[in-house]
Coordinates of C-alpha atoms in Angstrom, one line a residue:
Chain A
M1 CA 0.0 0.0 0.0
K2 CA 2.8 2.4 0.9
K3 CA 4.6 1.6 -2.3
K4 CA 1.5 2.5 -4.3
L5 CA 1.1 5.8 -2.5
L6 CA 4.7 6.8 -3.3
N7 CA 4.2 5.9 -7.0
Q8 CA 1.5 8.6 -7.2
P9 CA 3.2 11.8 -8.5
T10 CA 1.1 14.2 -6.5
F11 CA 1.7 12.4 -3.2
L12 CA 5.4 12.0 -4.0
L13 CA 5.9 15.6 -4.8
G14 CA 3.9 16.6 -1.6
T15 CA 6.0 14.3 0.5
I16 CA 9.2 15.8 -0.9
I17 CA 8.2 19.4 -0.3
T18 CA 6.9 18.6 3.1
S19 CA 10.0 16.7 4.1
I20 CA 12.2 19.6 3.1
M21 CA 10.1 22.1 4.9
L22 CA 9.9 20.0 8.1
L23 CA 13.7 19.4 8.0
M24 CA 14.2 23.2 7.7
T25 CA 11.8 23.8 10.6
F26 CA 13.5 21.3 12.8
I27 CA 17.0 22.6 12.0
G28 CA 15.7 26.1 12.8
F29 CA 14.8 25.0 16.3
F30 CA 18.4 24.2 17.1
Y31 CA 20.5 26.3 14.7
T32 CA 20.1 29.5 12.7
P33 CA 23.0 31.0 10.8
Y34 CA 22.6 34.3 12.8
D35 CA 20.7 35.3 15.9
P36 CA 17.2 36.0 14.5
T37 CA 16.8 39.1 16.7
Q38 CA 20.3 40.6 16.4
M39 CA 20.3 43.9 14.6
D40 CA 23.0 45.2 12.4
N41 CA 22.9 48.8 11.2
S42 CA 25.4 48.3 8.3
N43 CA 23.2 45.7 6.7
K44 CA 19.8 47.4 6.6
L45 CA 17.7 46.0 3.8
A46 CA 20.7 44.4 2.3
G47 CA 19.9 42.3 -0.8
C48 CA 20.7 38.6 -1.2
S49 CA 24.3 37.7 -0.8
L50 CA 26.5 34.8 0.2
E51 CA 26.5 35.9 3.9
H52 CA 22.8 36.6 4.0
I53 CA 21.2 34.3 1.4
M54 CA 17.8 35.9 1.7
G55 CA 19.0 39.4 2.5
C56 CA 18.4 41.5 5.6
D57 CA 15.3 43.3 7.0
N58 CA 14.8 46.9 7.9
F59 CA 16.8 46.4 11.2
G60 CA 19.6 44.5 9.5
R61 CA 18.4 41.2 10.9
D62 CA 19.1 38.1 8.7
I63 CA 15.9 37.2 6.9
F64 CA 16.9 33.5 6.5
S65 CA 17.3 33.1 10.3
R66 CA 14.0 34.9 10.9
V67 CA 12.3 32.7 8.3
L68 CA 13.6 29.6 10.1
Q69 CA 12.4 30.9 13.4
G70 CA 9.1 32.0 11.9
M71 CA 8.5 28.6 10.4
G72 CA 9.1 27.0 13.8
N73 CA 6.6 29.3 15.4
T74 CA 4.0 28.7 12.7
F75 CA 4.6 25.0 12.8
L76 CA 4.2 24.8 16.6
I77 CA 1.1 26.9 16.6
A78 CA -0.5 24.9 13.8
V79 CA 0.4 21.6 15.5
A80 CA -1.0 22.7 18.8
T81 CA -4.2 24.0 17.2
V82 CA -4.8 20.9 15.2
T83 CA -4.1 18.7 18.3
I84 CA -6.7 20.6 20.3
G85 CA -9.2 20.3 17.4
V86 CA -8.5 16.6 16.7
V87 CA -8.5 15.4 20.3
C88 CA -11.7 17.2 21.3
G89 CA -13.2 16.4 17.9
I90 CA -12.5 12.7 18.2
L91 CA -13.9 12.6 21.8
L92 CA -17.1 14.6 20.9
G93 CA -17.6 12.8 17.6
A94 CA -17.0 9.3 19.0
F95 CA -19.4 9.8 22.0
T96 CA -22.2 11.5 20.0
G97 CA -21.9 9.1 17.0
Y98 CA -21.7 5.9 19.1
F99 CA -24.3 6.7 21.7
G100 CA -26.7 9.0 19.9
G101 CA -29.8 10.2 21.7
W102 CA -30.5 13.7 23.1
I103 CA -26.9 14.4 24.1
D104 CA -25.9 13.9 20.5
E105 CA -28.7 16.3 19.4
V106 CA -27.6 19.0 21.9
I107 CA -23.9 18.7 21.2
M108 CA -24.4 18.7 17.5
R109 CA -26.5 21.9 17.7
I110 CA -23.7 23.6 19.7
I111 CA -21.2 22.4 17.1
D112 CA -23.3 23.8 14.3
V113 CA -23.3 27.2 16.0
I114 CA -19.5 27.2 16.3
F115 CA -19.2 26.0 12.8
A116 CA -21.3 28.8 11.5
F117 CA -19.0 31.3 13.2
P118 CA -16.0 32.2 10.9
S119 CA -12.7 31.1 12.6
I120 CA -11.0 34.4 12.2
L121 CA -13.9 36.1 13.8
L122 CA -13.8 33.7 16.7
A123 CA -10.1 34.3 17.2
L124 CA -10.8 38.1 17.1
V125 CA -13.3 37.7 19.9
F126 CA -10.8 35.7 22.0
V127 CA -8.1 38.2 21.4
S128 CA -10.3 41.2 22.3
I129 CA -11.2 39.5 25.5
F130 CA -8.0 37.8 26.6
G131 CA -5.5 40.0 24.8
T132 CA -3.0 39.3 21.9
G133 CA -0.4 36.6 21.9
K134 CA 0.2 33.2 20.4
Y135 CA -1.4 31.1 23.2
N136 CA -4.7 32.9 22.8
V137 CA -4.5 32.4 19.0
V138 CA -3.8 28.7 19.6
F139 CA -6.8 28.4 21.9
A140 CA -9.2 30.3 19.7
L141 CA -8.2 28.5 16.5
G142 CA -8.3 25.1 18.3
I143 CA -11.9 25.7 19.3
A144 CA -12.8 26.8 15.9
F145 CA -11.3 23.6 14.4
I146 CA -13.2 21.2 16.7
P147 CA -16.5 21.1 14.7
S148 CA -15.1 19.9 11.4
F149 CA -13.3 17.0 13.1
A150 CA -16.2 16.2 15.3
R151 CA -18.5 16.0 12.3
I152 CA -16.2 13.7 10.4
V153 CA -15.6 11.3 13.3
R154 CA -19.3 11.3 14.2
S155 CA -20.4 10.3 10.7
E156 CA -17.7 7.5 10.6
F157 CA -18.8 6.2 14.0
I158 CA -22.4 6.1 12.9
K159 CA -21.3 4.1 9.8
Y160 CA -19.4 1.6 11.8
K161 CA -21.4 1.2 15.0
D162 CA -23.9 -1.3 13.6
M163 CA -21.3 -3.4 11.7
D164 CA -21.0 -7.1 12.4
Y165 CA -17.6 -6.9 14.0
V166 CA -18.7 -4.3 16.4
K167 CA -21.8 -6.4 17.3
S168 CA -19.8 -9.5 17.9
A169 CA -17.3 -7.6 20.0
R170 CA -20.2 -6.3 22.1
L171 CA -21.6 -9.8 22.5
A172 CA -18.2 -11.0 23.6
G173 CA -18.5 -8.5 26.5
V174 CA -16.0 -5.8 25.3
S175 CA -16.7 -2.5 27.0
D176 CA -18.1 0.4 25.0
L177 CA -14.9 2.5 25.5
R178 CA -12.7 -0.3 24.2
I179 CA -15.0 -0.8 21.2
M180 CA -14.9 2.9 20.4
F181 CA -11.2 3.6 20.7
V182 CA -9.7 0.2 19.9
H183 CA -12.1 -1.3 17.4
I184 CA -13.7 1.6 15.6
L185 CA -11.3 4.5 15.8
P186 CA -8.4 2.9 13.8
N187 CA -10.9 2.4 10.9
T188 CA -11.6 6.1 10.7
M189 CA -7.9 6.9 10.4
T190 CA -7.7 7.2 6.6
V191 CA -10.5 9.7 6.4
L192 CA -9.2 11.5 9.5
L193 CA -5.6 11.7 8.2
S194 CA -6.4 13.7 5.1
S195 CA -8.7 16.0 7.1
I196 CA -5.9 16.5 9.6
M197 CA -3.6 17.6 6.8
I198 CA -6.2 20.1 5.4
G199 CA -6.8 21.3 9.0
F200 CA -3.0 21.8 9.4
N201 CA -3.1 24.0 6.2
N202 CA -6.0 26.0 7.5
A203 CA -4.2 26.5 10.7
V204 CA -1.0 27.7 9.0
L205 CA -3.0 30.1 6.8
S206 CA -5.1 31.4 9.7
E207 CA -2.0 31.9 11.9
A208 CA -0.2 33.7 9.2
G209 CA -3.2 36.0 8.7
M210 CA -3.5 36.7 12.4
S211 CA 0.2 37.5 12.8
Y212 CA -0.1 39.7 9.8
L213 CA -2.8 41.6 11.6
G214 CA -0.5 41.9 14.6
I215 CA -2.6 39.8 16.9
G216 CA -0.7 36.5 16.8
V217 CA 3.0 36.1 17.5
Q218 CA 4.3 39.3 19.1
P219 CA 7.6 41.0 18.1
P220 CA 10.6 40.6 18.4
D221 CA 9.6 36.9 17.9
A222 CA 9.5 36.2 14.2
S223 CA 6.5 34.8 12.4
L224 CA 6.0 34.4 8.7
G225 CA 2.8 36.5 8.9
S226 CA 4.3 39.4 10.9
M227 CA 7.4 39.5 8.6
L228 CA 5.0 40.0 5.7
S229 CA 3.3 42.9 7.3
E230 CA 6.7 44.5 8.1
A231 CA 8.0 43.8 4.6
Q232 CA 5.0 45.6 3.0
S233 CA 6.5 49.1 3.9
Y234 CA 9.7 48.2 2.1
L235 CA 8.1 46.5 -0.9
F236 CA 9.7 48.8 -3.4
S237 CA 13.3 48.9 -2.1
A238 CA 13.4 45.3 -0.8
P239 CA 10.9 42.9 -2.5
N240 CA 13.0 39.9 -1.3
Y241 CA 11.9 40.7 2.3
A242 CA 8.3 39.9 1.3
I243 CA 8.9 37.2 -1.2
F244 CA 10.8 34.7 1.0
P245 CA 8.3 34.5 3.9
G246 CA 5.4 34.4 1.5
V247 CA 7.0 31.6 -0.6
M248 CA 7.7 29.6 2.6
I249 CA 4.0 29.8 3.6
I250 CA 3.0 28.6 0.1
L251 CA 5.4 25.7 0.1
L252 CA 4.4 24.6 3.6
V253 CA 0.7 24.6 2.6
L254 CA 1.3 23.2 -0.8
G255 CA 3.2 20.1 0.5
F256 CA 0.4 19.1 2.8
S257 CA -2.4 19.8 0.4
L258 CA -0.7 17.6 -2.3
M259 CA -0.3 14.8 0.2
A260 CA -3.9 15.1 1.3
D261 CA -5.0 15.0 -2.4
G262 CA -2.9 11.9 -3.0
L263 CA -4.4 10.2 0.0
K264 CA -7.9 11.0 -1.1
S265 CA -7.6 9.9 -4.7
R266 CA -6.2 6.5 -3.7
Chain B
M1 CA -42.7 24.3 2.7
K2 CA -42.2 22.3 5.8
Y3 CA -38.5 22.1 5.0
V4 CA -38.2 25.9 4.7
G5 CA -39.9 26.4 8.0
K6 CA -37.6 23.9 9.7
K7 CA -34.5 25.5 8.3
L8 CA -35.8 29.0 9.2
G9 CA -36.4 27.9 12.8
A10 CA -32.9 26.4 13.0
M11 CA -31.4 29.6 11.7
L12 CA -33.2 31.8 14.2
V13 CA -32.1 29.5 17.1
T14 CA -28.5 29.7 15.9
L15 CA -28.7 33.5 15.6
L16 CA -30.1 33.8 19.1
L17 CA -27.5 31.5 20.5
I18 CA -24.6 33.3 18.8
S19 CA -25.8 36.7 19.9
F20 CA -26.2 35.5 23.5
L21 CA -22.7 33.9 23.5
V22 CA -21.1 37.0 22.2
F23 CA -23.0 39.1 24.7
L24 CA -21.9 36.8 27.5
A25 CA -18.3 36.8 26.3
F26 CA -18.1 40.6 26.4
D27 CA -20.0 40.7 29.7
I28 CA -17.4 38.7 31.7
I29 CA -14.6 41.2 30.7
P30 CA -13.8 43.3 33.7
G31 CA -14.9 47.0 33.3
D32 CA -18.2 48.2 31.9
A33 CA -19.8 51.1 30.2
A34 CA -20.1 53.1 33.5
M35 CA -16.4 52.6 34.2
A36 CA -15.5 53.6 30.7
Q37 CA -17.5 56.8 31.1
L38 CA -16.1 57.8 34.4
G39 CA -12.5 56.5 34.2
T40 CA -10.8 54.4 36.9
D41 CA -10.2 57.1 39.6
V42 CA -13.7 57.6 40.8
T43 CA -15.5 56.9 44.1
P44 CA -17.3 53.6 44.2
E45 CA -20.5 55.4 45.2
R46 CA -20.6 57.4 42.0
L47 CA -19.8 54.4 39.9
E48 CA -22.5 52.4 41.6
A49 CA -25.0 55.3 41.0
L50 CA -24.2 55.5 37.3
R51 CA -24.5 51.7 37.0
E52 CA -27.9 51.8 38.5
E53 CA -28.9 54.6 36.2
M54 CA -27.6 52.8 33.1
G55 CA -29.3 49.6 34.1
L56 CA -26.0 47.6 34.5
N57 CA -27.1 46.1 37.8
K58 CA -30.0 44.2 36.3
P59 CA -29.7 40.4 35.9
L60 CA -27.8 39.1 32.9
I61 CA -30.9 37.8 31.0
E62 CA -32.7 41.0 31.4
R63 CA -29.8 43.0 30.2
Y64 CA -29.4 40.7 27.2
V65 CA -33.0 41.2 26.2
I66 CA -32.7 44.9 26.5
W67 CA -29.5 44.8 24.4
L68 CA -31.1 42.5 21.8
V69 CA -34.2 44.7 21.4
A70 CA -32.1 47.8 21.0
F71 CA -29.9 45.9 18.5
L72 CA -32.8 44.8 16.4
Q73 CA -34.0 48.4 16.2
G74 CA -30.6 49.5 14.9
D75 CA -29.2 50.9 18.2
F76 CA -25.8 49.2 18.6
G77 CA -24.7 51.1 21.7
V78 CA -22.2 53.9 22.1
S79 CA -18.5 53.7 21.4
Y80 CA -16.3 54.1 24.5
K81 CA -13.5 55.7 22.5
Y82 CA -15.3 58.2 20.3
N83 CA -18.4 58.6 22.4
M84 CA -20.7 58.4 19.3
P85 CA -23.3 55.8 18.3
V86 CA -21.8 52.6 16.9
A87 CA -24.4 52.6 14.2
E88 CA -23.2 55.9 12.9
M89 CA -19.6 54.8 13.0
I90 CA -20.1 51.7 10.8
S91 CA -23.0 52.8 8.5
S92 CA -20.7 54.6 6.1
K93 CA -18.0 51.8 6.2
L94 CA -20.3 48.8 5.8
P95 CA -21.0 49.5 2.1
I96 CA -17.3 49.4 1.3
T97 CA -16.8 45.9 2.8
V98 CA -20.1 44.6 1.2
I99 CA -19.2 46.0 -2.2
M100 CA -15.8 44.4 -2.0
A101 CA -17.2 41.0 -1.1
L102 CA -19.8 41.2 -3.9
I103 CA -17.3 42.2 -6.6
S104 CA -14.9 39.4 -5.5
F105 CA -17.9 37.0 -5.6
A106 CA -18.8 38.2 -9.1
I107 CA -15.2 37.8 -10.3
M108 CA -15.1 34.3 -8.9
V109 CA -18.3 33.2 -10.6
I110 CA -17.5 34.8 -14.0
V111 CA -14.0 33.3 -14.1
S112 CA -14.5 29.9 -12.5
L113 CA -17.6 28.8 -14.4
P114 CA -16.1 28.8 -17.9
L115 CA -12.7 27.8 -16.7
G116 CA -14.2 24.8 -14.8
I117 CA -16.2 23.7 -17.7
Y118 CA -13.2 24.1 -20.0
T119 CA -11.0 21.9 -17.9
A120 CA -13.8 19.3 -17.5
K121 CA -14.1 19.1 -21.3
H122 CA -10.4 18.7 -21.7
N123 CA -10.0 16.3 -18.8
G124 CA -6.6 14.5 -18.8
K125 CA -5.1 16.6 -21.6
R126 CA -2.1 18.8 -21.1
I127 CA -4.0 22.0 -20.7
D128 CA -6.1 20.4 -17.9
R129 CA -2.9 19.3 -16.1
C130 CA -1.4 22.8 -16.4
I131 CA -4.6 24.4 -14.9
T132 CA -4.7 21.7 -12.2
V133 CA -1.1 22.5 -11.1
M134 CA -1.9 26.3 -11.1
N135 CA -5.0 25.6 -9.0
Q136 CA -3.0 23.6 -6.4
V137 CA -0.5 26.4 -6.1
M138 CA -3.1 29.2 -5.9
M139 CA -5.0 27.4 -3.2
A140 CA -1.9 27.4 -1.1
V141 CA -1.4 31.1 -1.4
P142 CA -2.7 33.2 1.6
H143 CA -4.8 36.0 0.1
F144 CA -2.9 38.7 1.9
F145 CA 0.3 37.6 0.3
L146 CA -1.4 37.7 -3.0
G147 CA -2.5 41.2 -2.1
I148 CA 1.2 42.1 -1.4
V149 CA 2.2 40.6 -4.8
I150 CA -0.5 42.5 -6.6
T151 CA 0.5 45.7 -4.9
Y152 CA 4.1 45.1 -6.0
V153 CA 3.3 44.1 -9.6
F154 CA 0.4 46.3 -10.5
G155 CA 1.0 49.2 -8.1
L156 CA 4.8 49.6 -8.0
V157 CA 6.1 48.1 -11.2
L158 CA 3.2 48.6 -13.7
K159 CA 1.9 51.7 -11.8
L160 CA -1.8 50.9 -12.6
F161 CA -2.8 52.2 -9.2
V162 CA -1.2 54.0 -6.3
P163 CA -0.9 51.7 -3.3
G164 CA -2.6 53.1 -0.2
D165 CA -4.3 55.9 -2.2
Y166 CA -7.9 54.9 -1.5
V167 CA -10.7 57.1 -2.8
S168 CA -14.0 57.2 -0.9
Y169 CA -17.0 55.9 -2.8
E170 CA -19.0 58.9 -1.9
K171 CA -16.4 61.2 -3.5
D172 CA -15.8 59.5 -6.8
F173 CA -17.4 56.1 -7.5
G174 CA -15.3 55.4 -10.6
A175 CA -12.0 56.0 -8.9
F176 CA -13.2 53.9 -5.9
L177 CA -14.0 51.0 -8.2
S178 CA -10.7 51.1 -10.1
Y179 CA -8.9 51.0 -6.7
I180 CA -11.1 48.4 -5.1
I181 CA -10.8 46.0 -8.0
F182 CA -7.2 45.0 -7.0
P183 CA -8.1 43.8 -3.5
C184 CA -11.1 42.0 -4.9
V185 CA -8.9 40.1 -7.3
A186 CA -6.6 39.2 -4.4
I187 CA -9.6 37.8 -2.5
A188 CA -11.1 36.1 -5.5
I189 CA -8.0 34.2 -6.9
P190 CA -7.7 31.4 -4.2
K191 CA -11.5 30.9 -4.4
I192 CA -11.4 30.7 -8.2
A193 CA -8.9 27.9 -7.8
M194 CA -11.1 26.1 -5.3
S195 CA -14.2 26.3 -7.4
V196 CA -12.6 25.4 -10.6
K197 CA -11.2 22.3 -9.0
L198 CA -14.5 21.3 -7.5
L199 CA -16.5 22.0 -10.6
K200 CA -14.2 20.0 -12.7
S201 CA -14.1 16.9 -10.5
S202 CA -17.9 17.1 -10.0
C203 CA -18.5 17.3 -13.8
V204 CA -16.1 14.4 -14.5
E205 CA -17.8 12.3 -11.8
E206 CA -21.3 13.1 -13.1
A207 CA -20.3 12.3 -16.7
R208 CA -19.6 8.7 -15.7
K209 CA -23.2 8.1 -14.6
D210 CA -25.8 6.1 -16.5
Y211 CA -28.2 8.9 -17.4
V212 CA -25.3 10.5 -19.3
R213 CA -24.9 7.4 -21.4
T214 CA -28.7 7.4 -22.0
A215 CA -28.6 11.0 -23.1
Y216 CA -25.8 10.2 -25.6
S217 CA -27.6 7.2 -26.9
K218 CA -30.7 9.3 -27.6
G219 CA -28.5 11.2 -30.1
N220 CA -27.6 14.3 -28.1
N221 CA -24.2 15.9 -28.9
T222 CA -21.5 16.6 -26.3
S223 CA -22.3 20.2 -25.5
K224 CA -26.0 19.5 -25.2
V225 CA -25.4 16.6 -22.7
L226 CA -22.9 18.8 -20.8
Y227 CA -25.1 21.9 -20.5
R228 CA -28.5 20.3 -20.2
H229 CA -27.8 17.3 -18.1
V230 CA -24.3 17.1 -16.5
L231 CA -23.8 20.7 -15.5
R232 CA -27.1 20.9 -13.6
N233 CA -26.2 18.1 -11.3
A234 CA -22.5 19.0 -11.1
M235 CA -23.4 22.5 -9.9
I236 CA -24.9 21.4 -6.7
P237 CA -21.7 21.0 -4.6
V238 CA -20.3 24.1 -6.3
V239 CA -23.2 26.2 -5.2
T240 CA -22.6 25.1 -1.6
L241 CA -19.0 26.1 -1.9
W242 CA -20.0 29.5 -3.3
G243 CA -22.3 30.1 -0.5
M244 CA -19.6 29.4 2.0
T245 CA -17.1 31.6 0.1
L246 CA -19.5 34.6 0.1
A247 CA -19.3 34.5 3.9
D248 CA -15.6 33.8 3.7
M249 CA -15.0 36.8 1.5
L250 CA -16.7 39.1 3.9
V251 CA -14.5 37.9 6.7
G252 CA -11.5 37.6 4.5
S253 CA -11.8 41.3 3.5
I254 CA -10.9 42.1 7.2
V255 CA -7.3 41.1 6.4
I256 CA -7.2 42.4 2.8
E257 CA -8.4 45.8 3.9
Q258 CA -5.2 46.1 5.9
V259 CA -3.1 45.2 2.9
F260 CA -4.6 47.8 0.6
N261 CA -5.3 50.4 3.3
V262 CA -9.1 50.4 2.7
P263 CA -11.1 51.9 5.6
G264 CA -13.8 49.3 5.7
I265 CA -15.4 47.3 8.6
G266 CA -12.2 45.3 9.2
R267 CA -10.3 48.5 9.9
I268 CA -12.7 49.7 12.6
L269 CA -12.9 46.2 14.0
L270 CA -9.1 46.0 14.5
T271 CA -8.6 49.5 15.8
S272 CA -11.5 49.0 18.2
I273 CA -9.9 45.8 19.4
S274 CA -6.7 47.5 20.2
Y275 CA -8.5 50.4 22.0
R276 CA -10.6 47.9 23.9
D277 CA -13.7 49.6 22.5
Y278 CA -16.0 46.7 23.3
P279 CA -19.4 48.0 22.1
V280 CA -18.0 48.5 18.6
V281 CA -16.3 45.1 18.6
Q282 CA -19.5 43.4 19.9
A283 CA -21.7 45.1 17.3
I284 CA -19.5 44.3 14.4
I285 CA -19.0 40.7 15.4
V286 CA -22.7 40.1 15.8
L287 CA -23.4 41.8 12.5
I288 CA -20.9 39.8 10.5
A289 CA -22.0 36.5 12.2
T290 CA -25.6 37.4 11.3
V291 CA -24.7 38.0 7.7
V292 CA -22.8 34.7 7.5
I293 CA -25.7 32.7 9.0
V294 CA -28.3 34.4 6.8
T295 CA -26.2 33.7 3.7
N296 CA -25.9 30.0 4.7
F297 CA -29.7 29.9 5.0
C298 CA -30.1 31.4 1.6
V299 CA -27.7 28.9 0.1
D300 CA -29.7 26.1 1.6
M301 CA -32.8 27.5 -0.1
I302 CA -31.1 27.9 -3.5
Y303 CA -29.7 24.5 -3.1
Q304 CA -33.2 23.1 -2.8
L305 CA -34.4 25.0 -5.9
I306 CA -31.6 23.3 -8.0
D307 CA -32.2 19.9 -6.5
P308 CA -35.7 19.2 -5.2
R309 CA -34.6 15.8 -4.0
I310 CA -32.9 17.3 -0.9
S311 CA -36.1 18.5 0.9
V312 CA -37.7 15.1 0.2
Q313 CA -34.8 13.3 1.7
E314 CA -34.7 15.4 4.8
S315 CA -38.4 15.4 5.6

């Protein structure tokens, strides 16, 4: 099965892009060529060169180092967000799908309400109440992502709960919890996996948008979104400042969406 | 009819719930209208007196009902920062955001419909593969980065517009349109990619079905089968996507307005958040959420017009 997946050109390309991006992100956690916050007056808005392969920003900070740090931030926020969404989504979806009844009805109504609320708007509500910062953004986006996962898991559980293997497990005296998480959950993984990848992309895009608006990662910490908003003032004199962070976002998202596409079309 | 009633009921319940949750959320923040009016260094007695006068000591539910009734009558409260009615603040800005969303929507429909049909017709050929690759890339681009690229290419290099030089629609509608078209394109492009992809895959899937073979065997030619039979069914998922995008575009313009320096609803929302001007934030959020939910309801209705099977299935 794995061999077939890698034979598919879209999945292969997605895997290659994603691996390179993840490798860069992980290296960025431990090593950056320069200190991402160190300013250098003699290199303000310097172009691309051998010392600074992506050039320098308006404070003379090395853009490549900041891009690496920004990718790390974006990656951590996206992973945390998706984790909140997936864990809560699986729990809610599993219980409502498996047991049904009025609890299902009530929880699904609430989920519909959250689903109807645009995620950026929800994040803005959170930020205006609790203040700016990356943890609030993670929390807000995490909640905004619960409904879509809960819906997917719920519909899968409804599909599986009356199947013969579940019935025979129940007859054999297996507890409900074990049936839900050991017997049924692994079967939902293929569907869940591609939606996790799409969710990750949405998280990256939303985080970038929020940091662009100045309500996500706070300076001097770097984020791909906030770098773009700083770069906009120097667009004419230093287009490279905007291009590199933007291209990194695109590649990060593109890799996962190609992989998700490959998984789905299998 | 029963279906419409049920959906309408569900929509009203959702609206009530959302407005209550937003009200509750802004209610638990420390500090209220009385404190905002008097400032922090004031005797507790005076504060208490003003609270009593403004009705802030009433129970939560009662205050919610009072707020809701006022809201429905178009009274959105008074801004802490500018000390003027919120309705007055946003009434001149709302058209900007709405016009932007509508133009982006129009661009999306006009471009993606022919492009989607074209790629479906040429499924598997080289041109289809080129468009598919373009689509994948465009879907990965955040729209504000697209906005920055458009500013650079059309504004700074080709000099088709002056970045940041927004013209009010009240002053000169033509100039307003020729400026606003660039942010609209930035909003529309990722959505075009999405709907072309969906329209194509939906057309290709429909074309495999039995009724299409029957239509061919009756002697219809390709374009007749495509436009009369396939497209009608293939449009159903696309219409759903469009409905969701209309709401998305409204919210997405909050970000794009910052890129192009357009003083719309998004601008007020963000400055109000940074000034902690809660009545304004609350009003705008409830308004946008209402528009989103009503749009979703309308999509459900249109959906049913295209495909009468849906209401039969659900009732």
